[in-house]
Amino acid sequence: MTPDRAPLWDLSQQSRANLLMALLPMLLSGVLIVAAFLPARGDLAQDEAMWNPPYQTLLTTLVRYAALEVSADTPAVTLDARRREVLSLLGDSQRYPDSDGDDQQTTEPQSDEQEAARRLKAVAPLIERRTPADTQRALQIVLELDERSRAQQDQARLTLKRNLQALESTMLLAGLLSGLLGSILILTALNRAGHERHTRERNESQQREALGMAAHELRRPMQALLLATDALRHTDNARAREKLLRSIEGAAEQMTRRSELERLDAMYVQMTALPVLTDLTALVARHENMRVRVRRPSGPLLWMVDATQVQQIVENLVENAIKYSDGPITVTLDPPTALWGPVIRVTDHGPGLHPSLHEQAFQPGTRLATHVPGRGLGLPLARRLAQVNRAEVTLHDTPGGGLDVRVAFHLPD
């Protein structure tokens, strides 16, 4: 069985919106052109405005007849032939509309064509009377009709010319608007594509950064796990084995917690803290060993922090200090003051760092000493973790050489 395919017209709301936007220039052009063409079409469709009877032929024939009629030398046969020609042309006038005929009276206004047809019907009886005076009256009627017809045609031509010029201008405007809208739509599409590409690249960069930080954070518990496992193989002391087993369990728990792929973004990119009342004295005391000396208050120092994240901060700072110096490391926990909350300081006596490079050291991937292994993620991660715990990480010179890294917590609001 093949899966059902969606019909072509089954478009998403965004697709329909994009389709309408794409059709907008064409629709606008069509509306403008139709709106501009309607007046010209109306002029072309009005019979009485443009297509008047051919009075010129009738007028010319009638003038010749009148001239022959007043001439004494005109043969009767020729005069009769001219008269029949005039009457024949007048007979053609019967095809033009006449609303109610000559004898029927009406109170409704008559159109120009109806009025012309009514007056034209009065010409034939005048010609039939065969007198020069009546012929002159008929000639006057036809002359007036011809002049009015010419005036109407001139006005119609002028109106049609104006409408055609308006149509030409409108078509030009429609073309310009279509081009402008098309350019706007293309620029909008390009900007949208650029924004989507930028967002995609930023997300990919954040994912790579999260994976790098996750690998960076997994290295310490992995090393602790390997060291404890190796020590466990070489000791028979029950208490020592119990301590090593607890160390292995702790390292395994850290590895599990720090390697949850579905939480990488929350743990290393868009971080959030889950603060609880934590004893910072006990937290820093865990880092004391042969190289690391811990100075702390004699009693508990309770503060609202995310204990796991603060533990990661101290681990990263201590690891950096060990890598960049050969001497002893001091971890100091200072109690709150009037300006700041507790301050954790990690001090080494290594080569230190020039003040101009302090801020650069917090950029991900920055390694200021190529001979030291690492990926340049310790300080950036420590700063991010500190910020979500309402703390600031700053670098200071140590008297006599070295670096003093301080994690200062803000006072509660």
PDB file of C-alpha atoms in Angstrom, residues 11-28 181-182 185:
ATOM      1  CA  LEU A  11      -2.060  24.115   1.073  1.00  0.00           C
ATOM      2  CA  SER A  12      -1.033  25.244   4.500  1.00  0.00           C
ATOM      3  CA  GLN A  13      -2.108  28.643   5.752  1.00  0.00           C
ATOM      4  CA  GLN A  14       1.399  30.017   5.175  1.00  0.00           C
ATOM      5  CA  SER A  15       1.452  28.570   1.651  1.00  0.00           C
ATOM      6  CA  ARG A  16      -1.894  30.181   0.840  1.00  0.00           C
ATOM      7  CA  ALA A  17      -0.628  33.503   2.164  1.00  0.00           C
ATOM      8  CA  ASN A  18       2.525  33.207   0.046  1.00  0.00           C
ATOM      9  CA  LEU A  19       0.423  32.343  -3.018  1.00  0.00           C
ATOM     10  CA  LEU A  20      -1.813  35.384  -2.518  1.00  0.00           C
ATOM     11  CA  MET A  21       1.221  37.612  -2.090  1.00  0.00           C
ATOM     12  CA  ALA A  22       2.715  36.226  -5.303  1.00  0.00           C
ATOM     13  CA  LEU A  23      -0.551  36.863  -7.198  1.00  0.00           C
ATOM     14  CA  LEU A  24      -0.994  40.368  -5.772  1.00  0.00           C
ATOM     15  CA  PRO A  25       0.965  42.231  -8.516  1.00  0.00           C
ATOM     16  CA  MET A  26      -0.984  40.468 -11.269  1.00  0.00           C
ATOM     17  CA  LEU A  27      -4.343  41.115  -9.569  1.00  0.00           C
ATOM     18  CA  LEU A  28      -3.498  44.770  -8.988  1.00  0.00           C
ATOM     19  CA  LEU A 181       5.587  44.963  -5.655  1.00  0.00           C
ATOM     20  CA  GLY A 182       7.510  42.159  -7.320  1.00  0.00           C
ATOM     21  CA  LEU A 185       8.141  40.462  -2.586  1.00  0.00           C
TER      22      LEU A 185
END
